[in-house]
Amino acid sequence: MSNPLADMEKPDVIFCIGTNMTECHPVAATRLKRAIARGAKMIVADPRHIGLADLADLYLPIRVGSDAALLLAMAHVIDREGLVNEQFIGDRTVEGEKFLEHVKQFPPEWAAEITGVPAEDIERAALWYGKADRGAIYYTLGITEHICGVDNVQSLCNLALMTGNIGREGTGINPMRGQNNIQGAGDTGAIPNNYPGFQPVTDPKNQEKFRRAYGRTVDLEKGITKVTALEMAGDQIRAMLIDGENTVVSDPDRHHCEHALKSLDHLVVIDIFLTETAELADVVLPAAAWGETDGSQTNTERRVQRLRAAVPPPGDAKPDWWIISQLARRLGFQGFEFTDAKGVFNELCSLSVTYAGLDWDRIEHGEYQWPVPEPGHPGTPILHQGTFVNGRGIFHLISYRDPAETIDDEYPVWLTTGRRLQSYHTRTQTGRSAGIDYFLSEESLEIHPDDVAAWGLRDGGWARMHSRRGCVLIKVKETRRSPRGTVFASFSFNDVPVNILTGGGYDPVTQTAELKVCPVRVEPAEAPSARQGVA
Amino acid sequence: MIANPTDAKSESLTLDGKEVSFTPGETIYEVATRHRKRIPTLCYDERLEPFGGCRLCAVEVEGSRLPVASCTTKATPGMQIRTSTASVEKHRRTLLEMVASENREIDVDPLRGYASQELSTLLDRYDARTGRFAGAQSGSSRPDDDNPFILRDYDLCISCYRCVRVCAEQEGDHAISVMSRGFHTQITTEFEGLLKHSACTFCGQCVQTCPTGALADRKAMRFAHLSGETKQTRTICPYCGVGCSVDILTKDSTMVGVLPAMDGPANLGALCVKGQFAWDFVQHPDRLATPLVRGADGELQPTDWDTALDRAAEGFRKVVDEHGRHSVYAVASGRAPNEAGYLMQKFVRAGLGTNNVDNCSRA
Ligand code: SF4
Ligand code: SF4
Ligand code: FES
């Protein structure tokens, strides 16, 4: 997030797109509710009539995967109505003129065709956001899990840049990060293109820095992404070390993924449970869980906070840092003589630029939001104040692209996927917490009542859902949260492996899978005899 | 544009005979608390709008015939306030005696919730367990609500409305409300049904603000029988990127519950159902407690660390020897601590000399 969570109470116009915040980030959503109670207006764009839409002053029911069209038209209106912040564009951005010229082609009427949202509503959303003193944008995977995920994010940046809604209190572009430490995974350099602190691996200065720090030659090329690695499994990629991720259930196109992991010569998995992924491993190493180990994690507002052990891990389970260090030492790798999490964190800070001013003792109370460039620096709750990291904000000339697969006669329905409040990702944790099943013990497919009737289904009955990649049996749930022609399911239940169906494409830049959109066909089915989701 | 509180200049008043300064807008209670006065409260939760329901926080103000509720009354310049005269203290004691008379049980297990000891602590402080009043109970428990998280033991309810207010003001959910008044007051949901049929999201905030334990954490109470002291350990919720601060409750080496951290920078005391109630996966029997290696029979077999690490290392060595260092790939976790992410990339970069590392989410 460019701005802190506390800022969520301060905007006068809130624009939420592709975020089911009341279910996925409930505590953050309570802050928005307070802003609304104080008089802020909220615009919500989402294919489904999610909980947040109930609170919205303006709800835009966009067709799945049409976000970029909506955002282009909003930019068009903002420009046409003279709501552009000329001074901000002049002082702080580049390519502004070209962008304003570019968006002239995309009037709301054009976007209405693509998104299914009436032109007047697009117009109204643009006027509200364009006139706001403090306009803030919030988004989640609904924006990024598309083949055009990067385009979508850049379209949001364009809106913020053209109105100057960035670098000030109560504004900003604010992605809400899903997993507890997904921010930290990137911060610490567990990505193929960056060293810790987002220092590009292709920059000779950084290569020199890490060559010295690690006492060995470093690779000059970027690594490959996980998606590519899975594609090359059994071929160029022969061995994998996977830490605590249930790849098989959470990744798109599950058959492909399982096959990839099975074709490796060697697979080592570190986890707290014997997940579907761990079951494929040659060696499984038991990790200490949350509450059993010291460490740090970084939240969606870049706040670095301490984790503390309250109980010992079961049996022989060990903290991740210990396991990875031991494995490295057995391979003869240098620099893994750690004796505690503190030592690891302090080394990370010494090599990072964003954590450079931090150390184990300084994060005791969680006051710091990175970047903290040097000791004594107070941290940076609001990014891009006065200047952008790379000097000037760049407008990107985005155009609308259809999703990788679109509906046709054979697959006439849009499937979109997501998370639910009570379950979390692949349920390895929530599924093993007592009581959660009281609310949510099985997956269901959310379908508009008229579609339930039209497709010969029954609320509580069963349906067979096909995509170009596979088929699952799933229970039918009638709800007006789904619009006509679009159905919703989460990917949390292993017995209804919805991700068998998804995975039609990837964003060419980030290789994020298009999990949010998948054309399907839904037909009535008999109840399965045993609990067996795969038809 | 929404108005923001502006910096106001400070004023002064007299508090128990001493002149003190305050910021216009502060309540008497806030000013007094800042000056370490221990004014008792029951319906007060500093995160909520003051309500003025219990009258326990009453203080004397010069020129006003009756004591005033300090939690709702704004301080004004020149005010002369007495926080603890004999008559105020007597009034408080009587009120507490009456409140106590309504309840079946006063001394509830602290595992019921964060604020569950407030009433019993005040009764002790005021020596008010006299049984002087014949109790008419307000509110009846809902043993029919079989939800696994929140016990609705309204026999212990004192109608402070903190639960209703936290639900409405802090959560914005408005799942619960108050039905009728006085001794017939009952906290209920729409249509008087079960919580699961209401707008309730089971965030547990009502439980944590309840000063009597009338609303209680059912999951934690499963451990009420364990003897020994309850310890708290500050950490961060393991679920989403908001990063709410929590205090893990332990007895010996057993995790028994979670409390929201009122001073958590990301959550200021708020939690959702996952952070509040989904913590016990750590003690599930499915937890891996020993390393496993695939045996000759193709099955995963338990083993010791030495054997497992040797097997793991040997496999990587062999692959590197045969196919080169670029044939190994590492996937870090978006769930594990920063130290795990850092070492996964170091394993690859410093160990293997490649950049073949990624984390689980490309989002
Ligand atoms: S249930 Fe607890 S918090 Fe709610 S009104 Fe009764 S005593 Fe107060
Ligand atoms: S308590 Fe809920 S909102 Fe807070 S970090 Fe945990 S999962 Fe996220
Ligand atoms: S605490 Fe002030 S009236 Fe209850």
PDB file of N, CA, C and O in Angstrom, chain A residues 306 342 345-346 358-368:
ATOM      1  N   ARG A 306       7.224  -8.027  14.833  1.00  0.00           N
ATOM      2  CA  ARG A 306       7.838  -9.203  15.439  1.00  0.00           C
ATOM      3  C   ARG A 306       6.832 -10.330  15.655  1.00  0.00           C
ATOM      4  O   ARG A 306       5.717 -10.116  16.106  1.00  0.00           O
ATOM      5  N   LYS A 342      17.081 -13.782  15.068  1.00  0.00           N
ATOM      6  CA  LYS A 342      17.623 -12.429  15.171  1.00  0.00           C
ATOM      7  C   LYS A 342      18.828 -12.232  14.244  1.00  0.00           C
ATOM      8  O   LYS A 342      18.918 -11.236  13.527  1.00  0.00           O
ATOM      9  N   PHE A 345      17.638 -11.968  10.662  1.00  0.00           N
ATOM     10  CA  PHE A 345      16.978 -10.695  10.370  1.00  0.00           C
ATOM     11  C   PHE A 345      18.010  -9.567  10.265  1.00  0.00           C
ATOM     12  O   PHE A 345      17.944  -8.736   9.357  1.00  0.00           O
ATOM     13  N   ASN A 346      18.963  -9.565  11.185  1.00  0.00           N
ATOM     14  CA  ASN A 346      19.957  -8.492  11.145  1.00  0.00           C
ATOM     15  C   ASN A 346      20.807  -8.547   9.878  1.00  0.00           C
ATOM     16  O   ASN A 346      21.161  -7.510   9.315  1.00  0.00           O
ATOM     17  N   LEU A 358      16.777  -0.681  10.016  1.00  0.00           N
ATOM     18  CA  LEU A 358      16.138  -1.512  11.031  1.00  0.00           C
ATOM     19  C   LEU A 358      17.104  -2.544  11.591  1.00  0.00           C
ATOM     20  O   LEU A 358      18.112  -2.876  10.972  1.00  0.00           O
ATOM     21  N   ASP A 359      16.813  -3.044  12.761  1.00  0.00           N
ATOM     22  CA  ASP A 359      17.438  -4.257  13.265  1.00  0.00           C
ATOM     23  C   ASP A 359      16.446  -4.899  14.229  1.00  0.00           C
ATOM     24  O   ASP A 359      15.361  -4.348  14.467  1.00  0.00           O
ATOM     25  N   TRP A 360      16.797  -6.051  14.738  1.00  0.00           N
ATOM     26  CA  TRP A 360      15.892  -6.851  15.575  1.00  0.00           C
ATOM     27  C   TRP A 360      15.299  -6.047  16.722  1.00  0.00           C
ATOM     28  O   TRP A 360      14.114  -6.134  17.009  1.00  0.00           O
ATOM     29  N   ASP A 361      16.130  -5.240  17.389  1.00  0.00           N
ATOM     30  CA  ASP A 361      15.622  -4.499  18.552  1.00  0.00           C
ATOM     31  C   ASP A 361      14.680  -3.373  18.143  1.00  0.00           C
ATOM     32  O   ASP A 361      13.724  -3.073  18.838  1.00  0.00           O
ATOM     33  N   ARG A 362      14.965  -2.781  17.006  1.00  0.00           N
ATOM     34  CA  ARG A 362      14.120  -1.657  16.579  1.00  0.00           C
ATOM     35  C   ARG A 362      12.715  -2.087  16.195  1.00  0.00           C
ATOM     36  O   ARG A 362      11.805  -1.268  16.190  1.00  0.00           O
ATOM     37  N   ILE A 363      12.515  -3.341  15.816  1.00  0.00           N
ATOM     38  CA  ILE A 363      11.160  -3.729  15.388  1.00  0.00           C
ATOM     39  C   ILE A 363      10.321  -4.288  16.532  1.00  0.00           C
ATOM     40  O   ILE A 363       9.206  -4.753  16.321  1.00  0.00           O
ATOM     41  N   GLU A 364      10.854  -4.188  17.750  1.00  0.00           N
ATOM     42  CA  GLU A 364      10.165  -4.719  18.930  1.00  0.00           C
ATOM     43  C   GLU A 364       8.683  -4.314  18.991  1.00  0.00           C
ATOM     44  O   GLU A 364       7.817  -5.125  19.273  1.00  0.00           O
ATOM     45  N   HIS A 365       8.376  -3.048  18.732  1.00  0.00           N
ATOM     46  CA  HIS A 365       6.991  -2.586  18.870  1.00  0.00           C
ATOM     47  C   HIS A 365       6.270  -2.363  17.543  1.00  0.00           C
ATOM     48  O   HIS A 365       5.165  -1.834  17.516  1.00  0.00           O
ATOM     49  N   GLY A 366       6.925  -2.719  16.444  1.00  0.00           N
ATOM     50  CA  GLY A 366       6.258  -2.637  15.140  1.00  0.00           C
ATOM     51  C   GLY A 366       5.925  -1.229  14.690  1.00  0.00           C
ATOM     52  O   GLY A 366       4.928  -1.011  14.016  1.00  0.00           O
ATOM     53  N   GLU A 367       6.771  -0.246  15.049  1.00  0.00           N
ATOM     54  CA  GLU A 367       6.438   1.139  14.663  1.00  0.00           C
ATOM     55  C   GLU A 367       6.868   1.491  13.249  1.00  0.00           C
ATOM     56  O   GLU A 367       6.455   2.517  12.733  1.00  0.00           O
ATOM     57  N   TYR A 368       7.724   0.658  12.650  1.00  0.00           N
ATOM     58  CA  TYR A 368       8.341   1.106  11.392  1.00  0.00           C
ATOM     59  C   TYR A 368       7.667   0.558  10.150  1.00  0.00           C
ATOM     60  O   TYR A 368       7.392  -0.627  10.039  1.00  0.00           O
TER      61      TYR A 368
END
